[in-house]
mmCIF file of C-alpha atoms in Angstrom:
data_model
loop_
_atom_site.group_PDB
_atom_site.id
_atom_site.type_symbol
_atom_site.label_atom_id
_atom_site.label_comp_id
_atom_site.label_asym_id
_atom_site.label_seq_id
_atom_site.Cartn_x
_atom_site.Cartn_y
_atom_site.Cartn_z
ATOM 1 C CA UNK V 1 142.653 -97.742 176.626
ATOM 2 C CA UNK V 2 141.509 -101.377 177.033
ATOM 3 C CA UNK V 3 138.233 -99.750 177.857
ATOM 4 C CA UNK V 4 137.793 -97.459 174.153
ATOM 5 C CA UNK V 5 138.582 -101.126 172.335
ATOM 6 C CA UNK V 6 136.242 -102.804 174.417
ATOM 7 C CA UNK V 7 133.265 -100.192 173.632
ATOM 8 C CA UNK V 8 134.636 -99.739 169.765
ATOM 9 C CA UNK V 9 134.147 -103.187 169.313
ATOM 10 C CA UNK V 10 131.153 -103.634 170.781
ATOM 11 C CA UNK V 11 129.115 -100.633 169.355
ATOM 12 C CA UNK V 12 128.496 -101.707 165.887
ATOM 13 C CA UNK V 13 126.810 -105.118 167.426
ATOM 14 C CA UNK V 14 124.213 -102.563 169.867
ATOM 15 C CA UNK V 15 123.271 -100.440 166.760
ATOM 16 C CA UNK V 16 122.241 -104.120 164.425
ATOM 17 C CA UNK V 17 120.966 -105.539 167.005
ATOM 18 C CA UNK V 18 117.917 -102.813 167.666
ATOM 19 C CA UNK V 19 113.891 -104.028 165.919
ATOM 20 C CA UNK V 20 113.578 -102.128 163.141
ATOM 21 C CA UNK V 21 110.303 -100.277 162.627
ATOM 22 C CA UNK V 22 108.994 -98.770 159.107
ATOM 23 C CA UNK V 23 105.818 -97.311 158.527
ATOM 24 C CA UNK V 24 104.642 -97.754 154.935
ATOM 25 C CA UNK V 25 102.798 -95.566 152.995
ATOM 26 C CA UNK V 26 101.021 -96.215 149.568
ATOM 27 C CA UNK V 27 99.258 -93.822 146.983
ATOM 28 C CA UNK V 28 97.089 -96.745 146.010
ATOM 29 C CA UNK V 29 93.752 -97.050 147.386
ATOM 30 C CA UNK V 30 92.887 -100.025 145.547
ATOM 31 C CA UNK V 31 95.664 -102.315 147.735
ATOM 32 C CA UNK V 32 94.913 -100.652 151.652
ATOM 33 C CA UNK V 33 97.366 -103.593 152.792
ATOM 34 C CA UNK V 34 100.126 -101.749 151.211
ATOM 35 C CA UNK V 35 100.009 -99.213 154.297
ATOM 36 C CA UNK V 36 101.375 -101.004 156.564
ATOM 37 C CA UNK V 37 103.615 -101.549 159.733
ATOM 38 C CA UNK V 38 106.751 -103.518 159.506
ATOM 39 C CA UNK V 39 108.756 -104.807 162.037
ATOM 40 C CA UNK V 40 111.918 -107.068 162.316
ATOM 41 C CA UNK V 41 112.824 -108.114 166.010
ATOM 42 C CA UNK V 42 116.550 -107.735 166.655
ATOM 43 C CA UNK V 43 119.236 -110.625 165.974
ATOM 44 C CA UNK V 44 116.293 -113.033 164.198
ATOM 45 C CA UNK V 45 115.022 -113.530 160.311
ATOM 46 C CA UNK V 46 111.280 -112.668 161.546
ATOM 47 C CA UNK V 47 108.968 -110.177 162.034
ATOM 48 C CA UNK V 48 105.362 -108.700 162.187
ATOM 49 C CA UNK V 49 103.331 -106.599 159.370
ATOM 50 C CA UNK V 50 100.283 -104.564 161.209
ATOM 51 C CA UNK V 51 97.613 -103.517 158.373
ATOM 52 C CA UNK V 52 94.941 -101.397 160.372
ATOM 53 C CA UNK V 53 93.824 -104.388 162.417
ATOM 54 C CA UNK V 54 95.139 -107.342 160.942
ATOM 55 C CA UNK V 55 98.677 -108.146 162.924
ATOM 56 C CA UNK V 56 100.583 -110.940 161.007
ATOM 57 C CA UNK V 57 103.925 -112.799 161.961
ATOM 58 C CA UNK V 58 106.336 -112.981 159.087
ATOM 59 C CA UNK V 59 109.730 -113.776 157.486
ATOM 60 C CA UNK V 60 112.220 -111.254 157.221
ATOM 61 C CA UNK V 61 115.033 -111.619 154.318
ATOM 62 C CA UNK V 62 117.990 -109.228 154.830
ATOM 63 C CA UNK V 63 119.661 -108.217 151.159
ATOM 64 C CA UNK V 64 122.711 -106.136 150.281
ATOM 65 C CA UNK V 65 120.827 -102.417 151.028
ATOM 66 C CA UNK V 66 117.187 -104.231 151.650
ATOM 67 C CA UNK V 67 114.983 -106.066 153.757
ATOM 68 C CA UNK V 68 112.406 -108.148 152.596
ATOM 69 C CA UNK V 69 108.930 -109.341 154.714
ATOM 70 C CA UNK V 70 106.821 -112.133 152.995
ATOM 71 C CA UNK V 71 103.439 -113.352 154.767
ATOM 72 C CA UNK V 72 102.278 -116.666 153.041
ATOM 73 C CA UNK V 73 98.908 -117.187 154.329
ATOM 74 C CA UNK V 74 96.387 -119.708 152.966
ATOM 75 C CA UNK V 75 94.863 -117.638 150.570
ATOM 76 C CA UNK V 76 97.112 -114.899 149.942
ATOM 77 C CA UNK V 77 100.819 -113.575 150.221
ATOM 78 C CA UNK V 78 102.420 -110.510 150.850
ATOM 79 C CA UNK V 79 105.790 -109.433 150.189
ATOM 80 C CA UNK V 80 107.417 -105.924 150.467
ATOM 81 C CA UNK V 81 110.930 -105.447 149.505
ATOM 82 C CA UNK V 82 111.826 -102.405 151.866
ATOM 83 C CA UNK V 83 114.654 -99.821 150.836
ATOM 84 C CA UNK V 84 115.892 -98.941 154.095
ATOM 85 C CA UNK V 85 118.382 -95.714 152.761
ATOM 86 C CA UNK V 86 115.936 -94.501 149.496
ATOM 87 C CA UNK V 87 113.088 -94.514 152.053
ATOM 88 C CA UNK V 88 110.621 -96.410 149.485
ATOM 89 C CA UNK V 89 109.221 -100.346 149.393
ATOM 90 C CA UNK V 90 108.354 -102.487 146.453
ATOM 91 C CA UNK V 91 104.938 -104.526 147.218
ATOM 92 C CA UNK V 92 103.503 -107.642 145.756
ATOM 93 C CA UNK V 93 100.585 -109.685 146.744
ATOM 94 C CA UNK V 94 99.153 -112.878 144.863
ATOM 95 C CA UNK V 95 96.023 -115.189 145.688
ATOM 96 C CA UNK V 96 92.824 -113.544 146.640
ATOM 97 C CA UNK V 97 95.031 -109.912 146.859
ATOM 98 C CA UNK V 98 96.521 -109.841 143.708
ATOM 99 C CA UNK V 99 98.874 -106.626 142.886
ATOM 100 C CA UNK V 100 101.701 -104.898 143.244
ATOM 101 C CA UNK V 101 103.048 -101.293 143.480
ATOM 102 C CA UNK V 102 105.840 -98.974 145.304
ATOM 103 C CA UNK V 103 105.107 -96.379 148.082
ATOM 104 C CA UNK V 104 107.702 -94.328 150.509
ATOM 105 C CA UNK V 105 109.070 -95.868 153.820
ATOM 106 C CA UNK V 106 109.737 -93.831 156.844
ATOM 107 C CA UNK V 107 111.876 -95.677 159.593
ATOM 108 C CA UNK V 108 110.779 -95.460 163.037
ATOM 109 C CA UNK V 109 112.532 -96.168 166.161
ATOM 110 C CA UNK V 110 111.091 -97.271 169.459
ATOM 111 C CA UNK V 111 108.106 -98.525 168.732
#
């Protein structure tokens, strides 16, 4: 018995603790960076965005049902604000990649 309250308890920390992968999709051409790969290493506030072959370290905000990545680089920033459950991401960029739009999310695991 000791052993089921030892495994209970400690089963909800193994599933938070894994990296969370998404791969991003957009329908707009015009803003390529909004296809992306996002990643958020387990137990920290950072993370990574790939964009074809552009590999960026980032912040990672955790909200109520989202997670948001923001790159602030020195002539640009990126921010998308994923949706883990409805599967979609809000995108914004200002500087020299000005825009914004929404595309669908698709969590990955392992990778």
């Amino acid at each position: 018995m000791k052993k089921l309250a030892i495994l209970l308890i400690s089963m909800p920390f193994t599933a938070l603790a894994e990296e969370r992968v998404f791969e991003c999709q957009s329908p707009d051409e015009q803003h390529p960076e909004m296809a992306a790969k996002l990643i958020k290493y387990e137990d920290q506030n950072k993370g990574r965005i790939k964009i074809g072959d552009i590999d960026k370290e980032v912040d990672v905000f955790p909200g109520l049902d989202t997670l948001t990545y923001l790159y602030i680089g020195e002539d640009h920033t990126l921010s998308y604000n994923v949706h883990p459950q409805k599967g979609t991401f809000d995108f914004s960029a200002s500087g020299s990649r000005t825009g914004w739009g929404k595309g669908t999310c698709t969590e990955i695991t392992g990778q």
